[in-house]
Amino acid sequence: MPNIQKILGYTRKACQEFNLIDNGDKIAVGVSGGKDSLVLLAALAEMRLFFEKKYQLHAISLDPRFYGRDGDYSSVERFCEKLEVPFTLIRSDIYEIVFEIRREKNPCALCAKMRRGALHDAAKENNCNKIALGHNNDDAIETFIMNLFREGRIGCFSPKSYLSRKDLTLIRPLVFAPESKIESCCRQSGFEVIKSPCPVDKATERQRIKEFLETREKEDKGFKQRIFGALRKSGADNWGQG
């Protein structure tokens, strides 16, 4: 996969700097079918060939069943077969609960919570001890700004966190990879991306923060990376400089 070399560099750096992978790990990779999760799976699958620690992968897709219909994850299944990664698809009633039964005004929080719970359970059922998520460098910067603007606090999701209730460790191997590089890798590699049918896609607070950061980056090049540097220097949530 020649188009994934830059992503591999970011991934290996994160794995080494934050000690994300240990010998003998069995890692569940959450695969929504979006660009981030596909590139993450491809990178971790490729990295098995040369990384200094040996590990296994198991891809897990969670179908929220938008509008009461089964989602088509056949492209993800084919992708996993090509990468020689076992694949599990979990059908759920998340859409019905969040949008039709609960009729949440701010559905993202409950949806994310239910997704996490289902993914954690599936990981345990498949004897995985870690879960890899596809959050990228832009996601980290956006989360940092959202916490600052909305809650008045310094913080972000962690590159690595232990869930004691489930005895699982969450890892985010793409935290150094800019979204633009992920998009480029996905496009050049010809990965089949599943477009989200979520009714609130692109209409969230995170999207507004993303657009704000993009505007500032155009006006002041390097703006986003200076924010990321501030996050790292703060040492919050295990983001300290390595």
Short mmCIF file of C-alpha atoms in Angstrom, two decimals:
data_model
loop_
_atom_site.label_atom_id
_atom_site.label_comp_id
_atom_site.label_asym_id
_atom_site.label_seq_id
_atom_site.Cartn_x
_atom_site.Cartn_y
_atom_site.Cartn_z
CA MET A 1 0.00 0.00 0.00
CA PRO A 2 2.30 2.80 -1.19
CA ASN A 3 -0.26 5.53 -0.49
CA ILE A 4 -0.34 4.71 3.21
CA GLN A 5 3.35 5.33 3.98
CA LYS A 6 2.82 8.79 5.52
CA ILE A 7 -0.03 7.48 7.68
CA LEU A 8 2.17 4.62 8.83
CA GLY A 9 4.73 7.16 10.01
CA TYR A 10 2.14 9.02 12.09
CA THR A 11 0.72 5.76 13.42
CA ARG A 12 4.04 4.29 14.44
CA LYS A 13 5.04 7.54 16.14
CA ALA A 14 1.84 7.57 18.22
CA CYS A 15 2.17 3.89 19.12
CA GLN A 16 5.75 4.36 20.27
CA GLU A 17 5.33 7.71 22.02
CA PHE A 18 2.20 6.75 23.95
CA ASN A 19 2.98 3.01 24.24
CA LEU A 20 -0.31 2.11 22.59
CA ILE A 21 0.50 -1.49 21.62
CA ASP A 22 2.03 -4.31 23.67
CA ASN A 23 3.17 -7.77 22.64
CA GLY A 24 0.25 -10.18 22.43
CA ASP A 25 -2.47 -7.54 22.16
CA LYS A 26 -5.69 -8.41 20.39
CA ILE A 27 -7.05 -5.10 19.16
CA ALA A 28 -10.66 -4.48 18.19
CA VAL A 29 -10.76 -1.78 15.52
CA GLY A 30 -13.98 0.21 15.38
CA VAL A 31 -14.83 0.50 11.68
CA SER A 32 -17.74 2.78 10.77
CA GLY A 33 -16.82 2.68 7.09
CA GLY A 34 -15.76 6.33 7.13
CA LYS A 35 -12.36 7.52 5.94
CA ASP A 36 -10.71 7.61 9.38
CA SER A 37 -11.67 4.09 10.41
CA LEU A 38 -10.75 2.57 7.03
CA VAL A 39 -7.33 4.23 7.02
CA LEU A 40 -6.78 3.24 10.65
CA LEU A 41 -7.56 -0.40 9.89
CA ALA A 42 -5.33 -0.38 6.81
CA ALA A 43 -2.45 1.20 8.74
CA LEU A 44 -2.66 -1.22 11.66
CA ALA A 45 -2.96 -4.18 9.28
CA GLU A 46 0.12 -3.04 7.34
CA MET A 47 2.07 -2.25 10.50
CA ARG A 48 1.74 -5.87 11.65
CA LEU A 49 4.45 -6.69 9.11
CA PHE A 50 7.21 -4.61 10.68
CA PHE A 51 6.22 -3.23 14.09
CA GLU A 52 8.48 -4.31 16.93
CA LYS A 53 5.55 -5.70 18.93
CA LYS A 54 3.29 -8.48 17.69
CA TYR A 55 -0.47 -8.08 17.82
CA GLN A 56 -3.74 -9.30 16.30
CA LEU A 57 -6.65 -7.32 14.88
CA HIS A 58 -10.41 -7.81 14.79
CA ALA A 59 -12.57 -5.30 12.93
CA ILE A 60 -15.98 -4.47 14.39
CA SER A 61 -18.70 -2.44 12.66
CA LEU A 62 -21.78 -1.24 14.50
CA ASP A 63 -24.90 -0.60 12.43
CA PRO A 64 -27.24 1.96 14.10
CA ARG A 65 -29.88 0.93 11.52
CA PHE A 66 -30.72 4.46 10.37
CA TYR A 67 -34.41 4.92 9.51
CA GLY A 68 -35.02 1.32 10.60
CA ARG A 69 -33.05 -0.18 7.72
CA ASP A 70 -30.00 -2.45 7.79
CA GLY A 71 -26.90 -0.61 6.62
CA ASP A 72 -24.79 -2.06 3.80
CA TYR A 73 -21.37 -2.97 5.19
CA SER A 74 -20.41 -5.37 2.40
CA SER A 75 -17.60 -3.05 1.28
CA VAL A 76 -16.12 -3.14 4.80
CA GLU A 77 -16.36 -6.92 4.84
CA ARG A 78 -14.52 -7.12 1.50
CA PHE A 79 -11.89 -4.68 2.78
CA CYS A 80 -11.29 -6.83 5.87
CA GLU A 81 -10.97 -9.96 3.75
CA LYS A 82 -8.33 -8.22 1.63
CA LEU A 83 -6.41 -7.19 4.75
CA GLU A 84 -6.83 -10.64 6.33
CA VAL A 85 -8.57 -9.19 9.38
CA PRO A 86 -11.54 -10.98 11.01
CA PHE A 87 -14.75 -8.94 10.77
CA THR A 88 -17.84 -8.73 12.99
CA LEU A 89 -20.97 -6.72 12.19
CA ILE A 90 -23.31 -5.76 15.04
CA ARG A 91 -26.85 -4.68 14.18
CA SER A 92 -28.46 -2.36 16.73
CA ASP A 93 -31.56 -0.24 17.40
CA ILE A 94 -29.61 2.90 18.24
CA TYR A 95 -31.33 5.07 15.62
CA GLU A 96 -34.80 4.01 16.79
CA ILE A 97 -33.98 4.65 20.46
CA VAL A 98 -32.23 7.99 19.96
CA PHE A 99 -34.36 9.57 17.22
CA GLU A 100 -37.77 7.90 17.42
CA ILE A 101 -38.28 6.79 21.03
CA ARG A 102 -36.25 9.34 22.98
CA ARG A 103 -36.47 12.07 20.30
CA GLU A 104 -33.28 13.63 21.65
CA LYS A 105 -32.82 17.34 20.90
CA ASN A 106 -29.05 16.81 21.08
CA PRO A 107 -28.77 13.21 19.86
CA CYS A 108 -24.99 12.96 19.46
CA ALA A 109 -24.18 12.40 23.14
CA LEU A 110 -26.63 9.53 23.65
CA CYS A 111 -25.77 7.99 20.28
CA ALA A 112 -22.05 8.08 21.09
CA LYS A 113 -22.66 6.56 24.52
CA MET A 114 -24.70 3.70 23.09
CA ARG A 115 -22.18 3.11 20.32
CA ARG A 116 -19.35 2.93 22.85
CA GLY A 117 -21.23 0.45 25.01
CA ALA A 118 -22.03 -1.84 22.08
CA LEU A 119 -18.46 -1.66 20.77
CA HIS A 120 -16.99 -2.42 24.20
CA ASP A 121 -19.27 -5.44 24.60
CA ALA A 122 -18.40 -6.74 21.13
CA ALA A 123 -14.68 -6.34 21.83
CA LYS A 124 -14.97 -8.39 25.01
CA GLU A 125 -17.03 -11.06 23.23
CA ASN A 126 -14.23 -11.42 20.69
CA ASN A 127 -11.53 -11.69 23.41
CA CYS A 128 -9.92 -8.33 22.61
CA ASN A 129 -8.06 -6.40 25.30
CA LYS A 130 -7.81 -3.12 23.40
CA ILE A 131 -10.00 -1.01 21.13
CA ALA A 132 -8.52 1.25 18.46
CA LEU A 133 -10.53 4.31 17.42
CA GLY A 134 -9.95 6.52 14.38
CA HIS A 135 -9.74 9.97 15.98
CA ASN A 136 -7.22 12.06 14.03
CA ASN A 137 -5.12 15.14 14.78
CA ASP A 138 -7.88 17.55 13.72
CA ASP A 139 -10.34 15.74 16.03
CA ALA A 140 -7.97 16.30 18.96
CA ILE A 141 -7.61 20.02 18.19
CA GLU A 142 -11.38 20.43 17.75
CA THR A 143 -12.11 18.64 21.04
CA PHE A 144 -9.56 20.79 22.86
CA ILE A 145 -11.20 23.98 21.53
CA MET A 146 -14.73 22.72 22.27
CA ASN A 147 -13.77 22.00 25.88
CA LEU A 148 -12.14 25.42 26.17
CA PHE A 149 -15.00 27.37 24.59
CA ARG A 150 -17.98 25.44 26.00
CA GLU A 151 -16.75 24.25 29.39
CA GLY A 152 -13.91 26.64 30.17
CA ARG A 153 -11.44 23.84 30.81
CA ILE A 154 -8.17 22.52 29.40
CA GLY A 155 -8.68 18.97 28.19
CA CYS A 156 -9.16 16.48 25.40
CA PHE A 157 -9.75 12.78 24.88
CA SER A 158 -6.64 10.79 25.77
CA PRO A 159 -4.40 8.97 23.26
CA LYS A 160 -4.66 5.98 25.61
CA SER A 161 -7.13 5.32 28.40
CA TYR A 162 -8.00 2.32 30.55
CA LEU A 163 -11.65 1.39 31.14
CA SER A 164 -11.58 -0.40 34.47
CA ARG A 165 -15.27 -1.42 34.34
CA LYS A 166 -14.69 -3.33 31.11
CA ASP A 167 -11.00 -4.14 31.55
CA LEU A 168 -10.33 -2.64 28.12
CA THR A 169 -7.80 -0.08 26.93
CA LEU A 170 -8.81 2.51 24.33
CA ILE A 171 -6.09 3.62 21.93
CA ARG A 172 -6.10 6.29 19.23
CA PRO A 173 -3.21 5.57 16.84
CA LEU A 174 -4.08 8.37 14.37
CA VAL A 175 -3.78 11.30 16.80
CA PHE A 176 -0.75 12.70 14.94
CA ALA A 177 -2.30 12.24 11.46
CA PRO A 178 -3.91 15.39 9.97
CA GLU A 179 -7.34 14.86 8.45
CA SER A 180 -6.07 16.13 5.08
CA LYS A 181 -3.46 13.34 4.95
CA ILE A 182 -6.09 10.74 5.84
CA GLU A 183 -8.42 12.03 3.12
CA SER A 184 -5.59 11.96 0.59
CA CYS A 185 -4.59 8.41 1.55
CA CYS A 186 -8.19 7.22 1.35
CA ARG A 187 -8.76 8.84 -2.04
CA GLN A 188 -5.48 7.71 -3.61
CA SER A 189 -5.90 4.16 -2.28
CA GLY A 190 -9.43 3.90 -3.66
CA PHE A 191 -11.00 2.87 -0.35
CA GLU A 192 -14.79 2.50 -0.52
CA VAL A 193 -16.10 5.01 2.03
CA ILE A 194 -19.59 4.59 3.47
CA LYS A 195 -21.30 7.97 3.62
CA SER A 196 -23.06 8.57 6.92
CA PRO A 197 -26.87 8.75 6.58
CA CYS A 198 -27.12 10.33 10.04
CA PRO A 199 -29.77 13.11 9.97
CA VAL A 200 -27.56 15.48 11.98
CA ASP A 201 -24.33 14.83 10.07
CA LYS A 202 -22.48 18.11 9.33
CA ALA A 203 -24.93 20.05 11.54
CA THR A 204 -23.23 19.69 14.93
CA GLU A 205 -21.30 21.95 17.27
CA ARG A 206 -18.14 20.06 16.26
CA GLN A 207 -18.76 20.98 12.62
CA ARG A 208 -19.02 24.66 13.58
CA ILE A 209 -15.74 24.42 15.48
CA LYS A 210 -14.15 22.68 12.48
CA GLU A 211 -15.23 25.49 10.18
CA PHE A 212 -13.96 28.11 12.64
CA LEU A 213 -10.55 26.42 12.79
CA GLU A 214 -10.36 26.07 9.00
CA THR A 215 -11.08 29.79 8.59
CA ARG A 216 -8.42 30.74 11.14
CA GLU A 217 -5.91 28.37 9.54
CA LYS A 218 -6.41 30.08 6.16
CA GLU A 219 -5.87 33.48 7.78
CA ASP A 220 -2.95 32.39 9.95
CA LYS A 221 -1.08 29.31 8.69
CA GLY A 222 0.08 27.07 11.51
CA PHE A 223 -2.76 28.15 13.81
CA LYS A 224 -4.04 24.61 14.37
CA GLN A 225 -0.64 23.12 15.10
CA ARG A 226 0.09 25.85 17.64
CA ILE A 227 -3.11 24.86 19.42
CA PHE A 228 -2.03 21.21 19.30
CA GLY A 229 1.35 22.23 20.73
CA ALA A 230 -0.44 24.01 23.58
CA LEU A 231 -2.42 20.84 24.31
CA ARG A 232 0.76 18.79 24.43
CA LYS A 233 2.57 21.30 26.64
CA SER A 234 -0.36 21.39 29.05
CA GLY A 235 0.14 17.69 29.80
CA ALA A 236 -3.62 17.31 30.22
CA ASP A 237 -5.20 13.89 29.74
CA ASN A 238 -1.89 12.09 29.10
CA TRP A 239 -0.95 14.40 26.23
CA GLY A 240 2.44 15.39 27.71
CA GLN A 241 5.45 15.67 25.46
CA GLY A 242 7.31 12.37 25.01
#
